[in-house]
Coordinates of C-alpha atoms in Angstrom, one line a residue:
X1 CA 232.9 179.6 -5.8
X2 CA 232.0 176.5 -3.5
X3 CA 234.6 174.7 -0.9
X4 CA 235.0 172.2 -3.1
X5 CA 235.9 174.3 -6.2
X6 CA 238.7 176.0 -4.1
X7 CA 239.9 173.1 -2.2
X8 CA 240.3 170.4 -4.7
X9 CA 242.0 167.5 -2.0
X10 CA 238.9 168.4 0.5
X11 CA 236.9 167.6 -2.5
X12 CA 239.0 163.8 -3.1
X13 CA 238.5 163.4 0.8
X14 CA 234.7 164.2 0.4
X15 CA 234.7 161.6 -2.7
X16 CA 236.8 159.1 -0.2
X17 CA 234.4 159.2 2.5
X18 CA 231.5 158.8 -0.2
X19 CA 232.7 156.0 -1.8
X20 CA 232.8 152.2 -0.9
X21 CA 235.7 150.6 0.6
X22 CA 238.4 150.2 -1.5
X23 CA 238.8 146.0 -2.0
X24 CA 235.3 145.3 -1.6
X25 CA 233.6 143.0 -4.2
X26 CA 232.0 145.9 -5.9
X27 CA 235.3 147.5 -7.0
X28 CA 236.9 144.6 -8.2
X29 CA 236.8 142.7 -11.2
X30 CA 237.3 139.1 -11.9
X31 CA 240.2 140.1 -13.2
X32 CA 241.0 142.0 -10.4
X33 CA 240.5 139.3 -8.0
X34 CA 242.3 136.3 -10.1
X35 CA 245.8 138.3 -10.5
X36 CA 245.1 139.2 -6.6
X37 CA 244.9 135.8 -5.9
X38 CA 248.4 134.7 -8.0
X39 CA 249.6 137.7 -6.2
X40 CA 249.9 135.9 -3.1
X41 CA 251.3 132.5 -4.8
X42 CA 253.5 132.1 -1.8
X43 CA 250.5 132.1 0.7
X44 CA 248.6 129.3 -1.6
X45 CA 251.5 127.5 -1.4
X46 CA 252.3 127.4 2.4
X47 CA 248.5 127.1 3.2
X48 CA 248.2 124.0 0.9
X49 CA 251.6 122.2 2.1
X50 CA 250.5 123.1 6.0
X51 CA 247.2 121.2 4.9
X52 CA 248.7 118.1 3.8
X53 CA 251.6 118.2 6.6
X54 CA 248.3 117.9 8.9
X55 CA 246.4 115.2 6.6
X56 CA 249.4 113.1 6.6
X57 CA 250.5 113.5 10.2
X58 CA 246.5 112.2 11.0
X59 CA 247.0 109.0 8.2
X60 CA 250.1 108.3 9.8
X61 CA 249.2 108.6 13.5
X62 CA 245.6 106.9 13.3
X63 CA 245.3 103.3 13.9
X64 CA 244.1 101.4 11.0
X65 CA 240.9 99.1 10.8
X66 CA 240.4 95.8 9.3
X67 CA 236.5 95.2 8.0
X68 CA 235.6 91.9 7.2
X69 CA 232.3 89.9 6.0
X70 CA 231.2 86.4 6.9
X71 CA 227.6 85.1 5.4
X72 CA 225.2 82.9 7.0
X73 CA 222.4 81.3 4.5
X74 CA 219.1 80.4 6.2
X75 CA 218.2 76.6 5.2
X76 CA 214.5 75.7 5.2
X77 CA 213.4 75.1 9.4
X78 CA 213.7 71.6 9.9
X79 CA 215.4 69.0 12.2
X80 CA 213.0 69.9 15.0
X81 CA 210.9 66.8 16.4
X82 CA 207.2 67.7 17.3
X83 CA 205.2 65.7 19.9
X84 CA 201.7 65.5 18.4
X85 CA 202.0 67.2 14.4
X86 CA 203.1 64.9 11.8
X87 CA 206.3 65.8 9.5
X88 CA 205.3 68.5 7.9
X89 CA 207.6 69.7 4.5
X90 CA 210.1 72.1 5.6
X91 CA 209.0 76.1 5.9
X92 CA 211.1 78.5 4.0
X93 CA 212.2 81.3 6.3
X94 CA 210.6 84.8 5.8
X95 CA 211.7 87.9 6.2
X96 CA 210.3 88.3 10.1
X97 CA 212.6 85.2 10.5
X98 CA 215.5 86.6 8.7
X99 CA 215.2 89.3 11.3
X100 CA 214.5 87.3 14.4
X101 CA 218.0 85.5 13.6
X102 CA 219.7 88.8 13.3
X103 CA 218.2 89.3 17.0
X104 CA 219.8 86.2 18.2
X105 CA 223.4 87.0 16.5
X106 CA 223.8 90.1 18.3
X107 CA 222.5 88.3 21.1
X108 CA 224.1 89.3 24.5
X109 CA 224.4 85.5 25.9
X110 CA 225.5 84.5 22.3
X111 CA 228.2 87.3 22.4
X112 CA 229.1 86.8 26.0
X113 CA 229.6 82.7 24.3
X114 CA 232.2 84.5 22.0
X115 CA 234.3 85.9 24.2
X116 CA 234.6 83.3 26.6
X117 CA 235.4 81.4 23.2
X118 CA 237.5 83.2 22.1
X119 CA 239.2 84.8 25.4
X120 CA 238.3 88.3 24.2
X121 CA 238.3 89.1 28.4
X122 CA 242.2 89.2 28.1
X123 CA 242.5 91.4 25.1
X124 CA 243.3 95.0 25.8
X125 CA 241.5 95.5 22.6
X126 CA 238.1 94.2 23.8
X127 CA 238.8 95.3 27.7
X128 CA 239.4 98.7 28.2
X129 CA 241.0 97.7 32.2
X130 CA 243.8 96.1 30.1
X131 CA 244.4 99.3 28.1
X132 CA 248.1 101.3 29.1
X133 CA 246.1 104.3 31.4
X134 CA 247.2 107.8 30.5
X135 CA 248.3 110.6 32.8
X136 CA 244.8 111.2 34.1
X137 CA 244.2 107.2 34.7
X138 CA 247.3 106.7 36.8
X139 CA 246.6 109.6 38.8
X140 CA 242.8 107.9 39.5
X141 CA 244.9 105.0 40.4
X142 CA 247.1 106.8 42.3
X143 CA 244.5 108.2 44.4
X144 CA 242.6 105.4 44.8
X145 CA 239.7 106.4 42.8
X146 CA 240.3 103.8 40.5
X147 CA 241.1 99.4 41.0
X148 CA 244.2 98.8 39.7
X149 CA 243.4 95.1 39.4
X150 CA 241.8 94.5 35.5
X151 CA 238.4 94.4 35.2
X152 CA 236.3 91.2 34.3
X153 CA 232.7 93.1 33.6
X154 CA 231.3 90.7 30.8
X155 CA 229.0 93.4 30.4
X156 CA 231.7 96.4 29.4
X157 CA 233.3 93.9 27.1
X158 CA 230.1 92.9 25.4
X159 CA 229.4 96.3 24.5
X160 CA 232.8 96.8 23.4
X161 CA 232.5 93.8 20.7
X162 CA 228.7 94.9 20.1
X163 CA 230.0 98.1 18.7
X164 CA 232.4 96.8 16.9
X165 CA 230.0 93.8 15.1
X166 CA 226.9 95.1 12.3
X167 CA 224.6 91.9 11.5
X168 CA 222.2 92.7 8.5
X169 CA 220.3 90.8 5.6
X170 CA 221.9 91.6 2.4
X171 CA 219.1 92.6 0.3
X172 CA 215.5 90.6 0.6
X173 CA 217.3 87.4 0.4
X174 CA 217.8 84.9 3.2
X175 CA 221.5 85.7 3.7
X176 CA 222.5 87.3 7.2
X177 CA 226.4 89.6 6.5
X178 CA 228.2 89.4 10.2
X179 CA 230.9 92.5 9.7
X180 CA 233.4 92.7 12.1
X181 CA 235.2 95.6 12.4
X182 CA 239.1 96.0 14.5
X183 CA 242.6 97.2 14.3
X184 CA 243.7 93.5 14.2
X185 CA 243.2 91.8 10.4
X186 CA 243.4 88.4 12.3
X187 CA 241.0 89.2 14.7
X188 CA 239.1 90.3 12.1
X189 CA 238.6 87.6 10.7
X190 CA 237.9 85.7 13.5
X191 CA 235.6 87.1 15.3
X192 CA 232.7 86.9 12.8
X193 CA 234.0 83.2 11.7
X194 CA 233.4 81.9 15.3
X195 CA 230.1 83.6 15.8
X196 CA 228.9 82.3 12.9
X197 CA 230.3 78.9 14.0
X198 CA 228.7 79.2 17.8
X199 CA 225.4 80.2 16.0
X200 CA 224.9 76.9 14.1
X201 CA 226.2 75.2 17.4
X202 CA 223.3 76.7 19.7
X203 CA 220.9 75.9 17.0
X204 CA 222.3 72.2 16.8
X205 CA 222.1 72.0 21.2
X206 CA 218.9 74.0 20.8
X207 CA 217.3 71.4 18.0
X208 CA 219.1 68.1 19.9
X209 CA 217.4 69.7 23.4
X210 CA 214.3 69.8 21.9
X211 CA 214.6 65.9 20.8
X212 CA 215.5 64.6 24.1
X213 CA 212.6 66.8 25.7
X214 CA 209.8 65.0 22.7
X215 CA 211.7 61.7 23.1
X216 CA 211.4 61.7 27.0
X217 CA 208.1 62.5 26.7
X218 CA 207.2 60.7 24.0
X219 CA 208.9 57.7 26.1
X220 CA 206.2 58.4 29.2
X221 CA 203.1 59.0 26.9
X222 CA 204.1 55.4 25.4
X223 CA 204.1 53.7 28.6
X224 CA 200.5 55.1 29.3
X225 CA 199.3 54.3 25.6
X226 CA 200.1 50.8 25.8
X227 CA 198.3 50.3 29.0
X228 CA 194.9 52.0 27.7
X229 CA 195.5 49.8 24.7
X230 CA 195.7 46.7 26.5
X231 CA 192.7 47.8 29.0
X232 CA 190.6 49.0 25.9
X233 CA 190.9 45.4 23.3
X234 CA 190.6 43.6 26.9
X235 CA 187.4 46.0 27.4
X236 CA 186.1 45.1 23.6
X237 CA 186.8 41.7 23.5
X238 CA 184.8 41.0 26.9
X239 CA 181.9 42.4 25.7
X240 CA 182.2 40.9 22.4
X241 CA 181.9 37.4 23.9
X242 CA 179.0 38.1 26.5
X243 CA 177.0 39.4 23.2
X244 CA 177.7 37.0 20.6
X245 CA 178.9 40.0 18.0
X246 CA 181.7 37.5 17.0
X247 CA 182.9 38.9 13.7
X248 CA 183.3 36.1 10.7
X249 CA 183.9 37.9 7.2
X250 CA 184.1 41.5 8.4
X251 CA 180.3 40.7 9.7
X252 CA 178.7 39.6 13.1
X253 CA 177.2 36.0 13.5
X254 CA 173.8 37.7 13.4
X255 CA 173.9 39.8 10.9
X256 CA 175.3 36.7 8.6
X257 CA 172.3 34.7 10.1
X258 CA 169.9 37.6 8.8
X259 CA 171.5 37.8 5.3
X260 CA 171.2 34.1 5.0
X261 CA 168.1 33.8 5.9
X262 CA 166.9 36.3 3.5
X263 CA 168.6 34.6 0.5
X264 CA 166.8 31.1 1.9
X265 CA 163.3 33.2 2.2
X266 CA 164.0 34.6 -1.3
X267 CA 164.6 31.2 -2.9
X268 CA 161.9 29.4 -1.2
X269 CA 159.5 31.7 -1.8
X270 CA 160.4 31.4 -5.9
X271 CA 160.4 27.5 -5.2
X272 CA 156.4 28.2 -3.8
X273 CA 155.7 30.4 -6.7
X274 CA 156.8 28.0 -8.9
X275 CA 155.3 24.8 -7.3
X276 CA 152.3 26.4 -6.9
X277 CA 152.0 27.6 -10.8
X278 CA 153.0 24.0 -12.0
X279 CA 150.4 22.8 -9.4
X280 CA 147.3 25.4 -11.0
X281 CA 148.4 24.4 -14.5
X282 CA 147.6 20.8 -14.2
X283 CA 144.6 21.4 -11.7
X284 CA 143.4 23.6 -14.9
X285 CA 144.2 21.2 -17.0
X286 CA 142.6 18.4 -15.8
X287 CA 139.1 20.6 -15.4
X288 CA 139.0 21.5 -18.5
X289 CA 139.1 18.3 -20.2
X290 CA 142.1 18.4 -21.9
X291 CA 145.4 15.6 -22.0
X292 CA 146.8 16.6 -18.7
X293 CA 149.2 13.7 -19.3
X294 CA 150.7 16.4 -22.0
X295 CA 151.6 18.4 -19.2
X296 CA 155.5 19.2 -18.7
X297 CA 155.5 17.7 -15.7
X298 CA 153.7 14.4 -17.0
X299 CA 156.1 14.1 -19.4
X300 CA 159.0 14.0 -17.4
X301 CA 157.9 10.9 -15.9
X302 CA 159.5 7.5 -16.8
X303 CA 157.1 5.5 -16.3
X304 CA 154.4 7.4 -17.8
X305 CA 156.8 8.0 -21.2
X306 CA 156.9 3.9 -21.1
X307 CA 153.2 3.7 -21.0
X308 CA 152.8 6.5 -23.5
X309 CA 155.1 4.2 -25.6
X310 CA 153.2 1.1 -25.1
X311 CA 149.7 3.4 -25.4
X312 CA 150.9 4.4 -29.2
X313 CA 152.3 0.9 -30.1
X314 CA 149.3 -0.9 -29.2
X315 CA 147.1 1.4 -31.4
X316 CA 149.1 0.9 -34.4
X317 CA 148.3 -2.4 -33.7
X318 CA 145.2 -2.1 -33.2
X319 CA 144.6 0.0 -36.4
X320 CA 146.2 -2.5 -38.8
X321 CA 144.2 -5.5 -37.0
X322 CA 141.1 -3.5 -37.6
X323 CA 141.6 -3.9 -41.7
X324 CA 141.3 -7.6 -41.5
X325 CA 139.4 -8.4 -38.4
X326 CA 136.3 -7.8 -37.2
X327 CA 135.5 -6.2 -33.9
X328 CA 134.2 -9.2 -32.5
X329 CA 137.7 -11.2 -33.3
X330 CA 139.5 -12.3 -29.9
X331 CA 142.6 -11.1 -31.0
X332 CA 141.0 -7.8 -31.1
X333 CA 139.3 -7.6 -28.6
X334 CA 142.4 -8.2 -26.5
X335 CA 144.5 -5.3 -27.9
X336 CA 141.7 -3.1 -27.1
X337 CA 141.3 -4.2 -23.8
X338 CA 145.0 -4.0 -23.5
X339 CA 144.6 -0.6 -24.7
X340 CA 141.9 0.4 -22.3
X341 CA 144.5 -1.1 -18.7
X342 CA 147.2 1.2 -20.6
X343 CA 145.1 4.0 -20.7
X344 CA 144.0 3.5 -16.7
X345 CA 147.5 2.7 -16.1
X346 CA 148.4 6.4 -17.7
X347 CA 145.5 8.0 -16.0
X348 CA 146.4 6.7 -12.5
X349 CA 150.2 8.3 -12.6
X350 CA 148.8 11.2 -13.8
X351 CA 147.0 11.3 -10.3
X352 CA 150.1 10.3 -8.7
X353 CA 152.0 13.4 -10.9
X354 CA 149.3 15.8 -9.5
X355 CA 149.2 14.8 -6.1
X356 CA 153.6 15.0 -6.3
X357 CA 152.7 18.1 -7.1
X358 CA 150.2 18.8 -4.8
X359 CA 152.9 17.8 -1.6
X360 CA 155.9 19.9 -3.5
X361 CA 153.2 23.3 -3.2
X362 CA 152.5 22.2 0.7
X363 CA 156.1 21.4 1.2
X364 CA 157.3 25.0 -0.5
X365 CA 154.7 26.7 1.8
X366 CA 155.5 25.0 5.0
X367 CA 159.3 26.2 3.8
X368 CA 158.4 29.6 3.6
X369 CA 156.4 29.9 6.9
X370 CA 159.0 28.4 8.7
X371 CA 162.2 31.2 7.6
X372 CA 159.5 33.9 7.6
X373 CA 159.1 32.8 11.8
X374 CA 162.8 32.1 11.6
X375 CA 163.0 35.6 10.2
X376 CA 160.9 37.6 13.0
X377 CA 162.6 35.6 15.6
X378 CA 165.9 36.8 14.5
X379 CA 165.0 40.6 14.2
X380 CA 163.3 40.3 17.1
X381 CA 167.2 38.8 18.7
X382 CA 168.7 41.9 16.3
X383 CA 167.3 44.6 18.3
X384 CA 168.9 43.7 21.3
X385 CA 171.5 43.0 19.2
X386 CA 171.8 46.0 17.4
X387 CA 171.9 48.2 20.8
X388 CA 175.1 45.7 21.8
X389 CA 176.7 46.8 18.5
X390 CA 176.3 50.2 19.4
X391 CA 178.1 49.8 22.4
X392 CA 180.6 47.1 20.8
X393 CA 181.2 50.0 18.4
X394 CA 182.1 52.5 21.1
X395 CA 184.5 50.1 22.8
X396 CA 185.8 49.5 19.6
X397 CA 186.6 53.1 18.4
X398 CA 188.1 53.7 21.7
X399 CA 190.3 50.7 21.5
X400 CA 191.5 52.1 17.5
X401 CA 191.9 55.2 18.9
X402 CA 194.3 54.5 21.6
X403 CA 196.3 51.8 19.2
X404 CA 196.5 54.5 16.1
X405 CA 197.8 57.2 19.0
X406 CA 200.2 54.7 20.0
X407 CA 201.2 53.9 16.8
X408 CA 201.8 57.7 15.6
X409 CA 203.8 57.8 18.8
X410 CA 206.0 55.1 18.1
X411 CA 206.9 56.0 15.0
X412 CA 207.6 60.0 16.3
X413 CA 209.7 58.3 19.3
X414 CA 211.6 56.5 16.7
X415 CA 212.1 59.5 14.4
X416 CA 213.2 61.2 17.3
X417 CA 215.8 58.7 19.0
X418 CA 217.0 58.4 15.5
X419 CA 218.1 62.2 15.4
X420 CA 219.2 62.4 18.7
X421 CA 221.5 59.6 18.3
X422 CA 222.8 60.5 15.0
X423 CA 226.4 61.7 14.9
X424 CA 225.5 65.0 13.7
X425 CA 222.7 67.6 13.6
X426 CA 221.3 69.2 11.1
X427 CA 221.5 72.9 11.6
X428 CA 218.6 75.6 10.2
X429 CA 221.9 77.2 8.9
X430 CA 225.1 76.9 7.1
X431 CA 228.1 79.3 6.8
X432 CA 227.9 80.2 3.2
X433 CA 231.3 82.8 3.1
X434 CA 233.6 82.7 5.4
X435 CA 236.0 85.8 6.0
X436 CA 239.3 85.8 5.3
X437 CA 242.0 87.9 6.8
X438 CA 242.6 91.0 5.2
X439 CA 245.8 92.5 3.8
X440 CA 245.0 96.4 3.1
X441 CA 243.0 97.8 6.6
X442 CA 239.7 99.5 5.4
X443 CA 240.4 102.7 7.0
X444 CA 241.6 105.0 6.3
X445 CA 242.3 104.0 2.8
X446 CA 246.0 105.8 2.1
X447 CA 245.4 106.2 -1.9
X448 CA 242.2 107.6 -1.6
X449 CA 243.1 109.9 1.1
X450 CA 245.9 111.1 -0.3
X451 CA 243.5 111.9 -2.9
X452 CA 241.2 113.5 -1.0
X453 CA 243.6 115.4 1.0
X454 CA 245.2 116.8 -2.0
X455 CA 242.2 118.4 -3.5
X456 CA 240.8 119.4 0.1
X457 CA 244.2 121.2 0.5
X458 CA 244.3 123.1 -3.5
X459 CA 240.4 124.1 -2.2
X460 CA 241.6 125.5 0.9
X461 CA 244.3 127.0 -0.3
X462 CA 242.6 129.0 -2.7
X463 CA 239.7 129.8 -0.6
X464 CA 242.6 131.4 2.0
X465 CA 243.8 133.2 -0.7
X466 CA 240.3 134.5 -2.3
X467 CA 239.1 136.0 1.4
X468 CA 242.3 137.8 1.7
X469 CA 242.3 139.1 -1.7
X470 CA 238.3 140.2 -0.8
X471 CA 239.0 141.3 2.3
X472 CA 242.1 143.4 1.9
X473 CA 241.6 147.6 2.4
X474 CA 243.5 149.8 -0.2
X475 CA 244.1 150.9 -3.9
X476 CA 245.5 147.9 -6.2
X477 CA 244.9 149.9 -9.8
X478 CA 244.6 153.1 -11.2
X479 CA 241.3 152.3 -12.2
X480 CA 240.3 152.1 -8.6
X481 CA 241.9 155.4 -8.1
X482 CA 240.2 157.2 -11.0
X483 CA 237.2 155.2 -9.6
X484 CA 237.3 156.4 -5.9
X485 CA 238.3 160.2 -6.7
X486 CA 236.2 160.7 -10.4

């Protein structure tokens, strides 16, 4: 027989020792654990009123803050007057400049602005000199490690409202949110009201110092212009008048005196053509035999269409004395010789025709030699000429030049004395939301922390509960007796 047959409690102590701690997770069931937990009711209950008897002490003894939202909209940049560009149509700001005017809200010299503004130096809220000092600042005081007199550090202050202000773009659109944060609703509310207000102010000194800078020196490049104006149409006009290039119908003299000449040249060289054609007409005419007097130009003679007249009379005459007289008859004979002076009559104006002719051709030739010399003289002149254009030219653009830069200036110096007089300025930027003092603080929210504090506490409550039930050494049911010794 073994030890443990003959000594049955040595054999439950063996079994003890063996076996896992009693209350461990591996001996208990859910079971187990759930009616351990209601066991100990009481402790769930005092841990989960000691909870909330903290969480409402802390809501009650922590100093509420008032969040509030003013928006700024970014208008298209304009207002600005530029020295040389023209107006060009206002530029829609971009993101980059969305940012940049974030950069200039939270500003240290704008901020500084504010709190002279506002007088934020003598608020205990915004200077922490002002504060009451606790038992370890009046002893500093006390020995001398500390000015008892407030202190006026713009810069401490500025960092004080910095961390209390959060500038941001609300979403991708041109819209800047300036959030102010403090235990004051009113100051609140104004605080990121009158930064808003001093940033559209700066922009308006900012766009109205930029005017009086382009319209004083718009007012001295003016002056200047004028004077180069005057010197350069003085300059023109001098050399105009030693030349001759006198301008009559957007033209110079010369070149007028060319184009007419031309034309002349032109017509009388048609007027030659044509005298000279009429003049070989009758010249053929006349060799060949044939009536010149039927020429056109023999026919337009008076006198000749008289004779011509008389000629054709006189040989119907003629014809009906010739039935009943005989050649030899006086009467006859006299209307024949008649006939034959008529016909010499005819014959001589016919010379006198051709020879008209004749002087017309010399005349039209002696025209045309004398504009074709007229001609060379005059592009001879033009050469000369056309080198003094050149120069008449250059004096000229010059002279345009200065008048159209004085002209662009007078019209930006006008543009900008007109903005820099009006009554007001046109800022990049308009308040689009103002904030308005609120009536709940943002923190800490009492409904929701109640809330929250409540179902913290029932979760650490519980939790208590659960470890201790866990964690607790000894035998709770029979089962884990029958367990432990088999």
């Amino acid at each position: 027989m073994t030890d443990t047959q003959m000594n049955p409690a040595s054999a439950f102590d063996d079994r003890r020792r063996r076996a896992p701690d009693a209350g461990t997770v591996g001996d208990l069931s859910p079971w187990d654990v759930l009616r351990g937990i209601w066991a100990r009711k009481e402790i769930i209950l005092g841990a989960f009123a000691a909870f909330m008897v903290v969480a409402i002490l802390w809501l009650t003894t922590v100093t509420p803050t008032y969040t509030v939202e003013t928006r700024v909209l970014l208008s298209p940049r304009s207002g600005e007057i530029s020295t040389f560009d023209a107006e060009s149509p206002p530029l829609l700001p971009d993101n980059q400049t969305v940012l940049s005017e974030i950069q200039v809200l939270t500003s240290r010299p704008l901020v500084a602005r504010l709190i002279a503004d506002l007088g934020l130096g003598a608020n205990p809220e915004f200077n922490p000199a002002l504060r009451t000092p606790g038992f370890l600042g009046r002893v500093t005081v006390a020995l001398g490690l500390r000015d008892r007199r407030p202190s006026t550090d713009i810069e401490e202050i500025t960092d004080v409202v910095l961390s209390k202000l959060e500038v941001y773009q609300k979403s991708s659109s041109r819209v800047i949110a300036i959030v102010f944060t403090s235990p004051d609703p009113r100051m609140a509310a104004i605080v990121p009201n009158r930064l808003a207000e001093l940033y559209i102010e700066q922009q308006i000194e900012r766009i109205s110092g930029v005017n009086s800078e382009a319209t004083s020196w718009l007012s001295e490049q003016i002056a200047d212009l004028r004077t180069k104006v005057q010197k350069s149409e003085a300059a023109t006009e001098a050399f105009r008048t030693k030349s001759g290039l006198f301008l009559t119908n957007g033209s110079t003299l010369p070149q007028q005196q060319l184009t007419d000449l031309n034309s002349q040249l032109s017509i009388a060289e048609a007027d030659r053509a044509a005298a000279q054609a009429t003049l070989g007409n009758a010249r053929s005419l006349l060799a060949s035999g044939n009536a010149v007097n039927s020429a056109a130009e023999v026919l337009q003679s008076p006198l000749i269409q008289n004779l011509r007249a008389q000629e054709v009379t006189l040989r119907a005459s003629i014809a009906q004395m010739s039935e009943t007289l005989l050649p030899t008859h006086p009467r006859l004979q006299e209307a024949q010789a008649n006939l034959a002076g008529l016909q010499t009559q005819i014959e001589a104006e016919v010379d006198k025709v051709i020879e008209a002719l004749e002087n017309e051709a010399r005349v039209a030739t002696a025209r045309v030699n004398s504009l074709r010399a007229s001609l060379i003289r005059l592009q001879r002149r033009m050469g000369q000429l056309n080198q003094d254009e050149v120069k008449l030219r250059a004096l000229q653009r010059d002279a345009d030049t200065n008048r159209t830069l004085l002209e662009t200036f007078l019209r930006r110096y006008e543009e900008a004395r007109a903005r820099s007089e009006a009554d007001g300025q046109a800022a990049n930027a308009r308040i689009v939301s103002r904030a308005q003092q609120p009536g709940e603080p943002t923190f800490p929210r009492m409904k929701s922390a109640l809330t929250f504090a409540t179902v913290a506490g029932l979760i650490f409550a519980f939790l208590i509960a659960f470890l201790i039930e866990v964690f607790a050494r000894g035998f709770r049911t029979g089962d884990q007796i029958e367990r432990a010794t088999g």
